[in-house]
Coordinates of N, CA and C in Angstrom, one line a residue:
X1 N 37.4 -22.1 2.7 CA 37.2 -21.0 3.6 C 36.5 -19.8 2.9
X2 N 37.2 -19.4 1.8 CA 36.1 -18.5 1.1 C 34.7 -18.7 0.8
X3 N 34.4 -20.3 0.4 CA 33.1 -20.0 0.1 C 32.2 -19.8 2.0
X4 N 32.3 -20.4 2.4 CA 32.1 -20.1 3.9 C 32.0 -18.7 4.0
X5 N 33.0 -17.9 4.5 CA 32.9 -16.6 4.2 C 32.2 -15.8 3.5
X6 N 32.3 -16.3 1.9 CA 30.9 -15.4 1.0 C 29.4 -15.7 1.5
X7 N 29.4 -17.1 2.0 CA 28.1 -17.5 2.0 C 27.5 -16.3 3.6
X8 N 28.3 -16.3 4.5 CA 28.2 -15.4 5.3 C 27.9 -14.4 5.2
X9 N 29.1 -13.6 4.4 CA 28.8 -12.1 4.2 C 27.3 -12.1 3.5
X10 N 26.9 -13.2 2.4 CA 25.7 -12.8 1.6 C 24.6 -12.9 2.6
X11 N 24.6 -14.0 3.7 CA 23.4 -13.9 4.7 C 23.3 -12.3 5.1
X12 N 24.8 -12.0 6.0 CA 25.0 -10.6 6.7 C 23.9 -9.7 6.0
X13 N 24.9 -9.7 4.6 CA 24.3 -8.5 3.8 C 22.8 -8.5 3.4
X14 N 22.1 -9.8 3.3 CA 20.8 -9.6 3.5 C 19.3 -9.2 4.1
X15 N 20.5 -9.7 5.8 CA 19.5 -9.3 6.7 C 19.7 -7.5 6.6
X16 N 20.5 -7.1 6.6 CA 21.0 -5.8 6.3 C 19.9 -5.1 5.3
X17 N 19.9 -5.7 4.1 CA 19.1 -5.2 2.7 C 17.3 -5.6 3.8
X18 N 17.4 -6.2 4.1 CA 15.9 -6.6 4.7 C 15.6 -5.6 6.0
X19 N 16.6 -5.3 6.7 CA 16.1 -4.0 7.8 C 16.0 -2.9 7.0
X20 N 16.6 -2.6 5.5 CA 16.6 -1.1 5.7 C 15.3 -1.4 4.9
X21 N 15.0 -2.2 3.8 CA 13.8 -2.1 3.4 C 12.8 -2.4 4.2
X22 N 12.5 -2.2 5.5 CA 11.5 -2.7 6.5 C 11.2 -1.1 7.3
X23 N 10.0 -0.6 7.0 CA 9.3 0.6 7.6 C 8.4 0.3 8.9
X24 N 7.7 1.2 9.5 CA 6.9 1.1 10.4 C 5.8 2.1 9.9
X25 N 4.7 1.5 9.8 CA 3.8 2.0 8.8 C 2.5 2.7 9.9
X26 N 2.7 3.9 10.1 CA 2.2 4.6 10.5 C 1.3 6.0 10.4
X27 N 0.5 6.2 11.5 CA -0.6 7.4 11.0 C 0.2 9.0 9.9
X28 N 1.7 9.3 11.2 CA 2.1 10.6 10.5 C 2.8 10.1 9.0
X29 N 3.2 8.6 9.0 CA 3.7 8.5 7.1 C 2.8 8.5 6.1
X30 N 1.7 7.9 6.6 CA -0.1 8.1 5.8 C -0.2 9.1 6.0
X31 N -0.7 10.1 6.8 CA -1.2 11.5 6.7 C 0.2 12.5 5.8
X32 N 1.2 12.4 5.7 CA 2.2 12.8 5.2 C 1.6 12.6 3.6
X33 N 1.8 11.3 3.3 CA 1.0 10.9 1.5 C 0.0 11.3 1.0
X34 N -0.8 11.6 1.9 CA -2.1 12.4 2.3 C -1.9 13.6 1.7
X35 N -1.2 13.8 2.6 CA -1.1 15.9 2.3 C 0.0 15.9 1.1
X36 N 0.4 15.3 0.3 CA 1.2 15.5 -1.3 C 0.6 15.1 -2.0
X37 N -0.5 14.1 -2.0 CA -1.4 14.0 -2.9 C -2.3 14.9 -3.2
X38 N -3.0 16.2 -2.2 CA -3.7 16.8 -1.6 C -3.3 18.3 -2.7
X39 N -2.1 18.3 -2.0 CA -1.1 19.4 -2.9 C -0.9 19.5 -4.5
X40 N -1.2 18.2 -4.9 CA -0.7 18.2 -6.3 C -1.7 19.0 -7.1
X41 N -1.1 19.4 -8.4 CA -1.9 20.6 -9.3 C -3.7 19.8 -9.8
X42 N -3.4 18.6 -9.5 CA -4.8 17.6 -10.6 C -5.3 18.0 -9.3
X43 N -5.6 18.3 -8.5 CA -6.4 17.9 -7.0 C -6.9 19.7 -6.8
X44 N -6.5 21.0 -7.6 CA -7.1 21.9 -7.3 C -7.8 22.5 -7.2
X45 N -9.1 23.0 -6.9 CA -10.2 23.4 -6.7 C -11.4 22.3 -6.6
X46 N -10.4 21.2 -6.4 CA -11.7 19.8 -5.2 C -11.8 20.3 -4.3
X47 N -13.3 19.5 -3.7 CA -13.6 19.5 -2.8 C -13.1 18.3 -1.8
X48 N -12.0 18.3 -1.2 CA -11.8 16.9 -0.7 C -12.6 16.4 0.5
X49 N -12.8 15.4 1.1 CA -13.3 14.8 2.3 C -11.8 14.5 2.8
X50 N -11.6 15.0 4.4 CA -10.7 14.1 5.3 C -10.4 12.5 4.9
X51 N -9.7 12.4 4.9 CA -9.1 11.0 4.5 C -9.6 10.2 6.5
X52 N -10.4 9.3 6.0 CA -10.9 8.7 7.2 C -9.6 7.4 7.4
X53 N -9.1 7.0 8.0 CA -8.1 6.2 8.5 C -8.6 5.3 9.5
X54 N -8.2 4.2 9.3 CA -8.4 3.0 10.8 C -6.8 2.4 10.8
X55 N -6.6 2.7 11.7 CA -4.9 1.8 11.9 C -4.9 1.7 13.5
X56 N -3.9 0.5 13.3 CA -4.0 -0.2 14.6 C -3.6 0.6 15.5
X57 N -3.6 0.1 16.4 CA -3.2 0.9 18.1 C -1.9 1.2 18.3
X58 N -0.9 0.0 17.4 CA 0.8 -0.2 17.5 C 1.2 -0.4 15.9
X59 N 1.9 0.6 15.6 CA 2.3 0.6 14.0 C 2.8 -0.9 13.3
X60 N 2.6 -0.9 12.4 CA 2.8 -2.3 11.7 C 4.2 -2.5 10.8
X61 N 5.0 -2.8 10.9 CA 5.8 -3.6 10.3 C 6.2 -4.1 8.9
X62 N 6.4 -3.5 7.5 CA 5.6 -3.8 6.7 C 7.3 -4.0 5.4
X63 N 7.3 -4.9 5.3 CA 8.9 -4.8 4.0 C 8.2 -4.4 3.1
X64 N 9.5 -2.9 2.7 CA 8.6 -2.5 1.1 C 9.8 -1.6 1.5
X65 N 10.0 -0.6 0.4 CA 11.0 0.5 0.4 C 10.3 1.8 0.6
X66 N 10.5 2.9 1.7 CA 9.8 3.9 1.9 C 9.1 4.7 0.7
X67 N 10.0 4.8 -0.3 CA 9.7 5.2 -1.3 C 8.5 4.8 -2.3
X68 N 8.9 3.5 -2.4 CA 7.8 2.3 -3.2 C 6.7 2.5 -2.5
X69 N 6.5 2.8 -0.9 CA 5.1 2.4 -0.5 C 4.4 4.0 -0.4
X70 N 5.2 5.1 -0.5 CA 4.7 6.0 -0.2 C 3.9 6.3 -1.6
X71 N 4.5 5.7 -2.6 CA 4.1 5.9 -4.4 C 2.9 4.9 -4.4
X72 N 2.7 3.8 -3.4 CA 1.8 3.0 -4.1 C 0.4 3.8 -3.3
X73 N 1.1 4.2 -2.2 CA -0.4 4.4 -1.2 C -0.8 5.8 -2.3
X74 N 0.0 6.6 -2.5 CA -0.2 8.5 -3.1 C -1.1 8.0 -4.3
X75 N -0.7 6.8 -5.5 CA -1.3 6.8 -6.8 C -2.8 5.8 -5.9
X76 N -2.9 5.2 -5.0 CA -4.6 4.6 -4.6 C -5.6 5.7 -4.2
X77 N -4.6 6.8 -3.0 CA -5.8 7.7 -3.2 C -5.8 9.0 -4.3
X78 N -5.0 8.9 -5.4 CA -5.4 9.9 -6.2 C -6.1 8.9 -7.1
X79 N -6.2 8.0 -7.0 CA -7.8 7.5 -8.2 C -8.8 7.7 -7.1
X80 N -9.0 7.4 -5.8 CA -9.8 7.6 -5.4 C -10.4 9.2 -5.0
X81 N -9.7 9.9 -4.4 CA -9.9 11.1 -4.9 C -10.6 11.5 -6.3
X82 N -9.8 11.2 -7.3 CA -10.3 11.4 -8.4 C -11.6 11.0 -8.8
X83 N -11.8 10.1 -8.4 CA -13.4 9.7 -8.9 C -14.4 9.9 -8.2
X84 N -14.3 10.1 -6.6 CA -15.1 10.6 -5.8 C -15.8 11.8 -6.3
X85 N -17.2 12.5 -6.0 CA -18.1 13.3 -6.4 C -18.6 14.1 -4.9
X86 N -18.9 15.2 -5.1 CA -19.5 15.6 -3.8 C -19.8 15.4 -2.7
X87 N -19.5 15.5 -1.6 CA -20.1 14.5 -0.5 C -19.6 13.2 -0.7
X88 N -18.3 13.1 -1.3 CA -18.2 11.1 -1.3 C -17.0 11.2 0.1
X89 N -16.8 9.8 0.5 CA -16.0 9.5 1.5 C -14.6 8.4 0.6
X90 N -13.2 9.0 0.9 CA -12.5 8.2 0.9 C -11.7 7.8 2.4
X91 N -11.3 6.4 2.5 CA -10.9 6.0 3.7 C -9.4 4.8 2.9
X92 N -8.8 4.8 3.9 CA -7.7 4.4 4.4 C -7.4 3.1 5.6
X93 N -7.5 1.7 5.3 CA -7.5 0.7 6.6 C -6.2 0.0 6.4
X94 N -5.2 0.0 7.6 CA -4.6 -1.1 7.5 C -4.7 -1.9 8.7
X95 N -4.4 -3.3 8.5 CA -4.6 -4.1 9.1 C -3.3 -5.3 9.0
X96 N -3.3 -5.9 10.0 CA -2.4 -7.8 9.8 C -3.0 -8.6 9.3
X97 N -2.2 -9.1 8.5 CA -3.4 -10.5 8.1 C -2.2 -11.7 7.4
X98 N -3.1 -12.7 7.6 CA -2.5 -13.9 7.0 C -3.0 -14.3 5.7
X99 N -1.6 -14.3 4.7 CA -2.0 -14.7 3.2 C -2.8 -16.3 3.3
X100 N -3.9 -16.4 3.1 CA -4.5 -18.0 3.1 C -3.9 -18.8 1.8
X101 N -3.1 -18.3 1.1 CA -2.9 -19.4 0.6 C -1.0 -19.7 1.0
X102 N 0.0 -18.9 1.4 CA 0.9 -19.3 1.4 C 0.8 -19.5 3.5
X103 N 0.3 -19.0 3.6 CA 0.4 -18.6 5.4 C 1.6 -17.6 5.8
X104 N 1.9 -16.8 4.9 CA 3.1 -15.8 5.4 C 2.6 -14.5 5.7
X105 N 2.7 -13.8 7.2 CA 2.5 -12.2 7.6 C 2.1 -11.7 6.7
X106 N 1.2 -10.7 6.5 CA 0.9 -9.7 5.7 C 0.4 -8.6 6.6
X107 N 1.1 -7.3 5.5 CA 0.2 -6.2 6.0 C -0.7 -5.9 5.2
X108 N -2.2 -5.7 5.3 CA -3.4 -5.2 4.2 C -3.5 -3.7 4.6
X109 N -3.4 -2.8 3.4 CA -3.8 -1.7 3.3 C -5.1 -1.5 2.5
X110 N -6.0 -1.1 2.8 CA -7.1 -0.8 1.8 C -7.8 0.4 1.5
X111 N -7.7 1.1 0.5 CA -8.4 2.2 0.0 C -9.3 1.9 -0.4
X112 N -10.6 3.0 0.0 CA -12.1 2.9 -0.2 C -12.6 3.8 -0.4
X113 N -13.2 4.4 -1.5 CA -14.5 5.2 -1.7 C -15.6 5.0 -1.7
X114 N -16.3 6.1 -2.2 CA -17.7 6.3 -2.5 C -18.0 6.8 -3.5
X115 N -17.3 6.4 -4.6 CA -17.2 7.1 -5.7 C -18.0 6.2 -6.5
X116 N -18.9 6.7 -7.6 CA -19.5 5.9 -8.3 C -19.2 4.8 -9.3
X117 N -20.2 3.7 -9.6 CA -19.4 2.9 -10.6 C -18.5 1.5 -10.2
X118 N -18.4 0.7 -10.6 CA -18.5 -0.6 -10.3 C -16.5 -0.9 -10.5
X119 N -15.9 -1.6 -9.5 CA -14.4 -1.8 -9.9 C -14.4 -3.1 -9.5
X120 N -13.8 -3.7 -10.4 CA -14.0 -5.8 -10.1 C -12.1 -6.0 -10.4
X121 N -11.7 -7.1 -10.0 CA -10.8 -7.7 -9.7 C -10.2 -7.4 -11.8
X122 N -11.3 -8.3 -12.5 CA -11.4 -7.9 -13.5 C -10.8 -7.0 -14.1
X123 N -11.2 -5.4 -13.4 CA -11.0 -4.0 -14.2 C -9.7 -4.1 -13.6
X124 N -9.6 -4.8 -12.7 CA -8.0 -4.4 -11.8 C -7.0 -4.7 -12.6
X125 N -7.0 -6.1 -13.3 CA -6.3 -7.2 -14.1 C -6.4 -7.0 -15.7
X126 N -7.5 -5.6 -16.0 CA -7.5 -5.7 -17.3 C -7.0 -4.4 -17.6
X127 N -7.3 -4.1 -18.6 CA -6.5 -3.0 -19.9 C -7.1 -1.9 -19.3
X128 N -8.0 -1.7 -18.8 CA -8.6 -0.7 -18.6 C -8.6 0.5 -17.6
X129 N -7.4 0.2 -16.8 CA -6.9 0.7 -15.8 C -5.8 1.8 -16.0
X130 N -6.0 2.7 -14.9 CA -4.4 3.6 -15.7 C -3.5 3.6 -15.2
X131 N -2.6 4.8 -15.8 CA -1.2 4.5 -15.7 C -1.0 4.4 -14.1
X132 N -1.5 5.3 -13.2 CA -1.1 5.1 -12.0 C -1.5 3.6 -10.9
X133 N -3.0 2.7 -11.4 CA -2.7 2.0 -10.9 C -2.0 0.5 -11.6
X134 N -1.6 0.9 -12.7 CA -0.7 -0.1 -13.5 C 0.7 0.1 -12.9
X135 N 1.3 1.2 -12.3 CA 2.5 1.8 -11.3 C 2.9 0.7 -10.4
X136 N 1.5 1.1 -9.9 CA 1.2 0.6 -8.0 C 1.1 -1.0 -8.0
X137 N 0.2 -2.0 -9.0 CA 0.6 -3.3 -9.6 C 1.9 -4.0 -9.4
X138 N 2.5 -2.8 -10.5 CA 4.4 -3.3 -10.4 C 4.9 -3.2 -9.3
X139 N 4.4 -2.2 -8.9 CA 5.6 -1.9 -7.2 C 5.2 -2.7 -6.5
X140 N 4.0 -3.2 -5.9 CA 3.3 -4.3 -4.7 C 4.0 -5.3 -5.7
X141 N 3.7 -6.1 -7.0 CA 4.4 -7.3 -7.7 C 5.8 -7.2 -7.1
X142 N 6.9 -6.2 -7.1 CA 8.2 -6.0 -6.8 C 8.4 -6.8 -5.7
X143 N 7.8 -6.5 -4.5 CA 7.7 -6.5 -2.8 C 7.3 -8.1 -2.7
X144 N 6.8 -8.9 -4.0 CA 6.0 -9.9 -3.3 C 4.8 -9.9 -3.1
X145 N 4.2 -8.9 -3.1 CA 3.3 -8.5 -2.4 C 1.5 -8.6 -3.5
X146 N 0.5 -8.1 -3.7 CA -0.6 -8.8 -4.5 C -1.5 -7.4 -4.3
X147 N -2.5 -6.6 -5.2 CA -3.3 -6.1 -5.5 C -4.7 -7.1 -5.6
X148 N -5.7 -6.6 -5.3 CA -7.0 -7.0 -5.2 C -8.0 -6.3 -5.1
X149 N -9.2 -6.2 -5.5 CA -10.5 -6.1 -5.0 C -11.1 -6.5 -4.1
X150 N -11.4 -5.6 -3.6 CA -11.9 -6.6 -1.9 C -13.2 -5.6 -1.6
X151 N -14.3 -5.7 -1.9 CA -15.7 -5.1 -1.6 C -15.8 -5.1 0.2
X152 N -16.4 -3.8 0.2 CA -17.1 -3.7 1.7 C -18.5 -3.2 1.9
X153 N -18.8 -3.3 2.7 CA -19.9 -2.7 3.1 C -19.7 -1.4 3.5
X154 N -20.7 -0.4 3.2 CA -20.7 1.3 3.1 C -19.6 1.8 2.3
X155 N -19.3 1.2 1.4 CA -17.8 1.6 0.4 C -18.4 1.0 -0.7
X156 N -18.6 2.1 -1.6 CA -18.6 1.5 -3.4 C -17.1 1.0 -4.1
X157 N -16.1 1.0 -3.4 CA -14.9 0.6 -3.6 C -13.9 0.3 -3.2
X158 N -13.3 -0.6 -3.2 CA -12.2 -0.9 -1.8 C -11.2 -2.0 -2.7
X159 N -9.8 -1.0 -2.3 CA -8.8 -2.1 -3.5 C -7.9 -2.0 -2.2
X160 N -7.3 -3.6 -1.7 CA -6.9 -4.4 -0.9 C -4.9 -4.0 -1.9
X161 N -4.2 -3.6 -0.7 CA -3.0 -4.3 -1.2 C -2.1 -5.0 -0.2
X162 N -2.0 -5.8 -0.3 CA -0.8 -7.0 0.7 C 0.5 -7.2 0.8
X163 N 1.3 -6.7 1.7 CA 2.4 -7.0 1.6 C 3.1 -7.5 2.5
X164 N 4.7 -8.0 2.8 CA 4.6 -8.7 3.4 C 5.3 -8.1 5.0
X165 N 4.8 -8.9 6.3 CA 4.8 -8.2 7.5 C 6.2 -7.9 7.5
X166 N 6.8 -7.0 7.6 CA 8.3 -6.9 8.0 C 8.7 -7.4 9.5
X167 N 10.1 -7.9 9.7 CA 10.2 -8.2 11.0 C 11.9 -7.0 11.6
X168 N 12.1 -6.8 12.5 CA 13.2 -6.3 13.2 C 13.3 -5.0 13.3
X169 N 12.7 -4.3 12.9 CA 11.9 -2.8 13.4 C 10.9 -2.6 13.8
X170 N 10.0 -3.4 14.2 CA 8.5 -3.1 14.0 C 9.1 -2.7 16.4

């Protein structure tokens, strides 16, 4: 009977651990990360550009800890920010998507500038990167979840992060 019981309670308590880590990833919690990144002392007397945003019509669903994601999105666009130059554009996309190699829900977030200078999967994976997106690596790694390079068109830069679709809040 007991093990029955623990095995229970450990389901219980997981789906439990899995709703409260499960957010709804939306415009006012992005524009919120937005405006504290915006605020911070390194960001004073820039020029910023409006954070351009694409997000879906119905907020997305996304397991990760409010915390962890509010830190991963704040340190993407303070590099981007950061390196951006006059007149550059940073933007913000999320989207659903399916991981092709395992087939499990994802959410893709992607930060993109126009900032000068070349960022390869490479720079992502090597030494050369700083502390903030060496942060954001661990925290997406934590979640399950995967950092990337993912080039676009009209963006000199676009770093892809995937994590996984949450279910029972969305």
């Amino acid at each position: 009977i007991s093990l029955v019981l623990n095995e229970e309670a450990y389901a219980g308590l997981g789906k439990i651990l899995q709703t409260l880590g499960t957010l709804q990833l939306d415009r006012s919690r992005l524009q919120a990360v937005d405006a504290r990144v915006r605020a911070e002392p390194g960001m004073d007397g820039k020029d910023l550009p409006a954070l351009q945003l694409e997000l879906p019509t119905v907020p997305l669903s996304v397991r990760v800890f409010p915390g962890d994601l509010d830190d991963i999105v704040a340190n993407l666009l303070r590099n981007a920010y950061g390196a951006i130059t006059t007149g550059g554009r940073v933007g913000l996309a999320v989207a659903e998507a399916v991981d092709p190699i395992t087939g499990i829900a994802a959410v893709e977030l992607r930060v993109r500038d126009t900032a000068p200078g070349e960022f390869t999967d490479a720079t992502l994976h090597g030494q050369e990167i700083g502390r903030g997106l060496g942060l954001t690596t661990d925290l997406v790694a934590r979640h399950d979840g995967t950092v990337h390079v993912q080039p676009e068109p009209g963006w000199s830069k676009a770093i892809g992060v995937s994590l996984r679709k949450g279910i029972g809040r969305a």
